[in-house]
Tab-separated table of C-alpha atoms in Angstrom:
chain	number	residue	atom	x	y	z
A	1	MET	CA	115.045	-139.679	41.412
A	2	ARG	CA	110.933	-137.451	41.304
A	3	VAL	CA	107.780	-140.145	41.848
A	4	PRO	CA	104.111	-138.955	40.918
A	5	ALA	CA	101.922	-138.277	42.490
A	6	LYS	CA	97.566	-140.155	41.075
A	7	VAL	CA	94.273	-138.941	40.507
A	8	ASN	CA	91.547	-141.830	40.517
A	9	LEU	CA	89.858	-140.428	37.025
A	10	ALA	CA	87.228	-143.042	37.833
A	11	LEU	CA	87.230	-145.417	41.416
A	12	CYS	CA	84.887	-147.415	41.317
A	13	VAL	CA	84.000	-149.792	44.349
A	14	GLY	CA	82.435	-153.194	44.687
A	15	ALA	CA	82.100	-155.304	47.697
A	16	ALA	CA	84.716	-156.113	50.165
A	17	ASP	CA	86.167	-160.064	50.340
A	18	ASP	CA	86.940	-161.621	53.733
A	19	ALA	CA	90.130	-159.757	53.440
A	20	GLY	CA	88.990	-157.433	53.987
A	21	TYR	CA	89.713	-156.114	50.485
A	22	HIS	CA	86.980	-154.021	47.364
A	23	GLU	CA	86.760	-155.041	43.749
A	24	LEU	CA	88.023	-151.851	42.176
A	25	GLY	CA	88.111	-150.292	39.248
A	26	THR	CA	89.717	-147.181	38.979
A	27	VAL	CA	91.228	-145.221	35.994
A	28	PHE	CA	94.477	-143.617	36.957
A	29	GLN	CA	96.214	-140.265	35.592
A	30	ALA	CA	100.042	-139.462	36.949
A	31	LEU	CA	100.414	-135.852	37.961
A	32	SER	CA	103.280	-134.092	37.693
A	33	LEU	CA	103.595	-132.643	40.932
A	34	CYS	CA	105.954	-134.972	42.556
A	35	ASP	CA	108.610	-136.554	45.522
A	36	GLU	CA	112.190	-136.640	44.959
A	37	LEU	CA	113.987	-138.624	46.637
A	38	VAL	CA	118.101	-139.821	47.001
A	39	VAL	CA	118.613	-143.104	48.263
A	40	GLU	CA	122.779	-143.401	48.707
A	41	PRO	CA	123.859	-147.528	49.836
A	42	ALA	CA	124.051	-148.164	53.916
A	43	SER	CA	125.722	-150.660	55.816
A	44	ALA	CA	124.322	-154.443	55.998
A	45	GLY	CA	120.966	-153.661	57.381
A	46	VAL	CA	120.700	-150.447	57.342
A	47	PHE	CA	117.896	-148.768	56.326
A	48	ARG	CA	116.660	-145.394	57.296
A	49	VAL	CA	114.945	-143.322	55.531
A	50	ALA	CA	114.168	-138.505	56.812
A	51	PHE	CA	111.686	-136.512	55.266
A	52	ARG	CA	111.513	-133.005	54.434
A	53	GLY	CA	109.225	-130.941	53.143
A	54	GLU	CA	105.190	-130.601	53.524
A	55	GLY	CA	103.580	-133.095	56.055
A	56	ALA	CA	107.591	-135.139	56.598
A	57	ALA	CA	106.602	-134.126	60.673
A	58	PHE	CA	103.394	-136.083	60.575
A	59	LEU	CA	105.831	-139.834	59.374
A	60	PRO	CA	106.922	-142.500	60.394
A	61	THR	CA	110.658	-143.384	59.971
A	62	ASP	CA	110.376	-147.008	61.298
A	63	ASP	CA	109.952	-150.061	59.728
A	64	THR	CA	106.764	-149.237	59.762
A	65	ASN	CA	107.705	-146.975	56.160
A	66	LEU	CA	106.549	-147.952	53.132
A	67	ALA	CA	109.323	-146.414	51.385
A	68	ILE	CA	111.445	-148.932	54.588
A	69	ARG	CA	109.113	-151.814	53.453
A	70	ALA	CA	110.005	-151.746	49.973
A	71	ALA	CA	114.007	-151.750	50.489
A	72	ARG	CA	113.879	-155.175	53.135
A	73	LEU	CA	111.205	-156.214	50.840
A	74	LEU	CA	113.658	-156.302	47.237
A	75	ALA	CA	116.724	-156.396	49.538
A	76	HIS	CA	114.546	-160.209	51.236
A	77	HIS	CA	113.943	-161.067	47.205
A	78	ALA	CA	116.326	-160.838	44.998
A	79	GLY	CA	119.100	-161.798	47.711
A	80	VAL	CA	121.282	-158.527	48.998
A	81	GLU	CA	123.166	-159.610	51.240
A	82	ASP	CA	125.709	-156.615	52.740
A	83	ALA	CA	121.677	-154.561	51.804
A	84	GLY	CA	121.619	-151.149	53.545
A	85	CYS	CA	120.070	-147.995	52.478
A	86	LEU	CA	120.123	-143.856	52.928
A	87	ILE	CA	116.700	-142.342	52.014
A	88	VAL	CA	116.804	-138.845	51.664
A	89	VAL	CA	112.232	-137.912	50.100
A	90	ARG	CA	111.529	-133.895	49.261
A	91	LYS	CA	107.999	-134.505	50.480
A	92	ARG	CA	105.323	-132.134	47.892
A	93	ILE	CA	102.387	-135.292	47.106
A	94	PRO	CA	100.212	-133.817	49.856
A	95	VAL	CA	100.096	-137.035	53.070
A	96	ALA	CA	96.975	-138.409	53.829
A	97	GLY	CA	95.591	-136.645	50.746
A	98	GLY	CA	94.304	-139.054	49.122
A	99	MET	CA	97.338	-138.589	45.635
A	100	ALA	CA	99.572	-142.003	46.763
A	101	GLY	CA	102.639	-139.983	47.796
A	102	GLY	CA	103.076	-143.114	50.682
A	103	SER	CA	103.177	-145.276	47.471
A	104	ALA	CA	104.953	-143.609	45.217
A	105	ASP	CA	107.976	-143.109	47.824
A	106	ALA	CA	107.603	-147.222	48.026
A	107	ALA	CA	107.635	-147.453	44.029
A	108	ALA	CA	110.969	-144.472	43.598
A	109	VAL	CA	112.709	-146.498	46.311
A	110	LEU	CA	112.282	-150.461	43.912
A	111	VAL	CA	113.723	-148.603	41.202
A	112	ALA	CA	116.468	-146.894	43.467
A	113	CYS	CA	116.890	-149.145	45.382
A	114	ASN	CA	117.129	-152.025	42.694
A	115	GLU	CA	119.912	-149.367	40.959
A	116	LEU	CA	121.600	-148.723	43.981
A	117	TRP	CA	122.884	-153.317	44.216
A	118	GLY	CA	122.804	-153.114	40.698
A	119	ARG	CA	119.761	-154.420	39.184
A	120	PRO	CA	119.087	-157.729	39.966
A	121	ALA	CA	115.692	-157.527	39.793
A	122	THR	CA	113.634	-156.995	36.525
A	123	SER	CA	111.599	-154.924	35.886
A	124	SER	CA	108.056	-157.815	35.885
A	125	GLU	CA	110.094	-158.747	39.173
A	126	LEU	CA	109.471	-154.876	40.080
A	127	ARG	CA	105.916	-155.217	39.814
A	128	GLU	CA	105.039	-157.962	41.244
A	129	LEU	CA	106.945	-156.960	44.800
A	130	ALA	CA	105.014	-153.436	43.778
A	131	ALA	CA	101.667	-155.452	44.179
A	132	GLU	CA	102.936	-156.854	47.697
A	133	LEU	CA	103.253	-153.252	48.996
A	134	GLY	CA	100.246	-151.989	47.939
A	135	ALA	CA	97.012	-150.638	45.574
A	136	ASP	CA	98.731	-148.210	43.897
A	137	VAL	CA	102.660	-149.298	43.906
A	138	PRO	CA	103.070	-150.678	41.384
A	139	PHE	CA	100.169	-147.870	39.099
A	140	LEU	CA	102.977	-144.920	40.186
A	141	LEU	CA	105.827	-147.775	38.703
A	142	THR	CA	104.626	-147.175	35.466
A	143	GLY	CA	102.391	-143.779	35.017
A	144	GLY	CA	100.561	-142.183	31.603
A	145	THR	CA	97.137	-143.435	32.489
A	146	ALA	CA	96.539	-146.503	32.789
A	147	ILE	CA	92.809	-148.975	34.132
A	148	GLY	CA	93.003	-151.075	37.504
A	149	THR	CA	91.324	-153.880	38.322
A	150	GLY	CA	91.777	-156.505	41.183
A	151	ARG	CA	92.231	-154.328	44.187
A	152	GLY	CA	93.825	-151.735	42.119
A	153	ASP	CA	97.001	-153.261	41.519
A	154	ILE	CA	96.106	-155.505	38.080
A	155	ILE	CA	96.787	-152.172	36.000
A	156	GLU	CA	96.473	-151.795	32.111
A	157	PRO	CA	98.142	-148.920	30.424
A	158	LEU	CA	95.533	-146.738	27.989
A	159	GLU	CA	96.325	-144.507	25.387
A	160	THR	CA	95.028	-141.613	25.983
A	161	GLN	CA	94.948	-137.843	24.112
A	162	GLY	CA	95.760	-134.573	24.770
A	163	THR	CA	97.573	-133.182	27.990
A	164	TYR	CA	95.583	-132.008	31.215
A	165	HIS	CA	95.521	-129.788	33.764
A	166	TRP	CA	94.298	-129.751	37.298
A	167	THR	CA	93.692	-127.528	40.082
A	168	LEU	CA	94.002	-129.351	43.478
A	169	ALA	CA	93.154	-128.032	46.683
A	170	LEU	CA	94.471	-129.358	49.933
A	171	SER	CA	93.371	-130.444	52.889
A	172	HIS	CA	93.692	-128.290	56.898
A	173	THR	CA	93.473	-132.074	57.923
A	174	GLY	CA	93.952	-135.523	55.811
A	175	LEU	CA	91.966	-138.450	55.673
A	176	SER	CA	92.733	-141.825	56.782
A	177	THR	CA	92.392	-144.209	53.321
A	178	PRO	CA	90.689	-147.037	55.679
A	179	ALA	CA	88.185	-144.790	58.179
A	180	VAL	CA	86.561	-143.756	54.531
A	181	PHE	CA	85.976	-146.834	53.127
A	182	ARG	CA	84.397	-147.503	57.140
A	183	GLU	CA	82.099	-145.043	56.305
A	184	PHE	CA	81.602	-145.708	52.478
A	185	ASP	CA	80.765	-149.885	54.022
A	186	ARG	CA	78.968	-148.235	56.089
A	187	THR	CA	77.242	-146.344	54.177
A	188	ALA	CA	76.402	-147.423	50.681
A	189	GLU	CA	75.900	-150.039	48.687
A	190	PRO	CA	77.940	-151.793	46.670
A	191	SER	CA	77.503	-152.908	42.999
A	192	LYS	CA	79.908	-154.380	40.163
A	193	PRO	CA	82.367	-152.044	39.748
A	194	ILE	CA	82.197	-150.581	35.865
A	195	ILE	CA	84.111	-148.541	34.625
A	196	PRO	CA	81.614	-145.006	32.671
A	197	GLN	CA	82.564	-146.524	29.110
A	198	ALA	CA	82.541	-142.324	27.946
A	199	LEU	CA	85.418	-141.826	30.166
A	200	LEU	CA	86.629	-144.130	27.512
A	201	ASP	CA	85.910	-142.815	24.975
A	202	ALA	CA	86.688	-139.210	26.160
A	203	LEU	CA	90.397	-139.852	26.591
A	204	ALA	CA	90.870	-142.180	23.799
A	205	VAL	CA	90.212	-138.645	21.606
A	206	GLY	CA	91.683	-135.857	24.024
A	207	ASP	CA	88.311	-134.564	25.016
A	208	VAL	CA	88.966	-132.339	27.993
A	209	ALA	CA	85.366	-131.585	28.659
A	210	GLY	CA	84.163	-135.085	27.555
A	211	VAL	CA	86.956	-136.714	30.569
A	212	GLY	CA	85.252	-133.443	33.341
A	213	ARG	CA	81.469	-134.632	32.821
A	214	ASN	CA	82.859	-138.224	33.402
A	215	LEU	CA	84.939	-138.156	36.422
A	216	VAL	CA	83.783	-140.269	39.101
A	217	ASN	CA	85.018	-141.497	42.773
A	218	ASP	CA	82.335	-143.811	44.881
A	219	LEU	CA	84.284	-142.880	47.229
A	220	SER	CA	83.020	-138.477	47.394
A	221	ASP	CA	80.033	-138.908	50.061
A	222	ALA	CA	82.076	-141.016	52.472
A	223	ALA	CA	84.909	-138.311	51.984
A	224	ILE	CA	82.333	-136.150	51.984
A	225	SER	CA	80.497	-137.574	55.972
A	226	LEU	CA	84.030	-137.731	57.246
A	227	GLN	CA	85.223	-133.608	56.174
A	228	PRO	CA	81.470	-131.993	54.682
A	229	THR	CA	83.881	-128.874	53.484
A	230	LEU	CA	84.776	-130.971	50.368
A	231	SER	CA	80.852	-130.331	49.369
A	232	SER	CA	82.380	-126.237	49.148
A	233	THR	CA	85.536	-126.670	47.689
A	234	LEU	CA	84.158	-129.298	44.955
A	235	GLN	CA	81.075	-126.199	43.983
A	236	ILE	CA	83.961	-122.721	44.443
A	237	GLY	CA	86.415	-125.271	41.926
A	238	LEU	CA	83.692	-125.386	39.406
A	239	ASP	CA	81.948	-122.167	40.057
A	240	ALA	CA	85.479	-120.873	38.914
A	241	GLY	CA	85.380	-122.594	35.981
A	242	ALA	CA	86.529	-126.129	36.023
A	243	LEU	CA	85.668	-128.822	33.389
A	244	GLY	CA	84.903	-131.823	36.234
A	245	ALA	CA	85.678	-132.064	39.850
A	246	VAL	CA	86.116	-135.019	42.071
A	247	VAL	CA	87.623	-136.109	44.737
A	248	SER	CA	90.561	-137.338	44.621
A	249	GLY	CA	91.248	-141.062	45.830
A	250	SER	CA	90.240	-141.488	49.737
A	251	GLY	CA	90.106	-137.853	49.706
A	252	PRO	CA	91.048	-135.117	51.215
A	253	THR	CA	92.499	-133.308	48.120
A	254	CYS	CA	89.704	-132.089	45.423
A	255	ALA	CA	90.903	-132.158	41.622
A	256	PHE	CA	90.138	-129.859	39.797
A	257	LEU	CA	90.419	-131.038	35.492
A	258	SER	CA	91.076	-127.637	32.790
A	259	ASP	CA	91.547	-127.386	29.188
A	260	SER	CA	93.802	-124.800	29.721
A	261	GLU	CA	96.845	-123.434	31.721
A	262	GLU	CA	95.036	-120.035	31.832
A	263	SER	CA	91.603	-121.736	33.116
A	264	ALA	CA	93.078	-123.497	35.765
A	265	SER	CA	94.301	-120.622	37.510
A	266	LEU	CA	91.268	-118.890	37.733
A	267	VAL	CA	89.841	-121.834	38.903
A	268	SER	CA	93.803	-122.238	41.156
A	269	GLU	CA	92.128	-118.631	42.140
A	270	ALA	CA	89.019	-118.933	43.486
A	271	LEU	CA	89.718	-122.180	45.569
A	272	ALA	CA	93.208	-120.323	46.921
A	273	VAL	CA	90.831	-117.425	48.974
A	274	PHE	CA	88.276	-119.986	50.770
A	275	SER	CA	89.119	-120.703	54.399
A	276	GLY	CA	88.202	-124.354	53.642
A	277	VAL	CA	91.113	-125.128	51.873
A	278	ARG	CA	95.223	-125.562	53.055
A	279	ALA	CA	96.972	-124.837	49.693
A	280	VAL	CA	96.415	-124.970	46.044
A	281	ARG	CA	98.126	-126.497	42.884
A	282	ASN	CA	98.817	-126.856	39.913
A	283	ALA	CA	99.950	-129.483	37.705
A	284	CYS	CA	99.834	-131.121	34.038
A	285	GLY	CA	98.988	-134.896	32.935
A	286	PRO	CA	99.757	-137.838	32.048
A	287	VAL	CA	103.121	-138.040	32.765
A	288	ALA	CA	105.353	-141.220	33.624
A	289	GLY	CA	106.261	-142.811	36.005
A	290	ALA	CA	109.170	-144.144	38.957
A	291	GLY	CA	110.225	-146.563	36.356
A	292	GLU	CA	109.660	-144.050	33.515
A	293	ASP	CA	111.784	-140.739	31.568
A	294	HIS	CA	108.808	-138.156	33.193
A	295	GLY	CA	108.321	-136.325	30.020
A	296	SER	CA	104.234	-136.512	29.239
A	297	ARG	CA	103.171	-139.336	27.488
């Protein structure tokens, strides 16, 4: 099973509630940069995960891992008494890169284990379980392009036009999402999160340049404060012709929008020689999520 990364075209952050969760207004897009998962049956009570590929050595494989938590949550919810599984993940989504790789894997495990155990949960139940696991997980079940509100877990699919070509600049080191939010709380004065209407209008008609002009992320300043080289990364991509640039989620991956594969390649070439960039990836969106077919949509 393949499951996509996400990029936030808008990430508007409000104040934190008493539990420490921030009110969000975000626009997600699922990208063709995917992790690949295989889930196989195991003895009752045995839940294991192994990772291959990029960043695998840095990921926990005990019960704190979100993929195992997803499998255990589904088994408990659905009452699968003899549940067990072996999960193997080939990582292509950057680890700690602001592209929701862990959430993507959790979404894929929900779908794969539900199939493995005879579909004991409905689609709506899977969405509810996804929300329990984390704010990004519900979106990665469906993919496409969508608005996220609340903590980002209330999903409203968007009908969009066109294909969006992305260049993704990966950093040498990751960023902790809690650390970025702490820096945001220290330095920002949050207001009601309002997604730019101009962004939604541009998506509706496939105006790639209009989308690029209206990319926004309220966490950018906090991420740049913690990793200052991101400022140079963003400028290099824009100078190379990107129609827009944004820190993805809590960072540190920087995402650059182009209107063609050729333009995206020029942006990639410029970023690949910058010492602040570890690697460059190209992807397009929107694509479907873990619970859907993986054609463009």
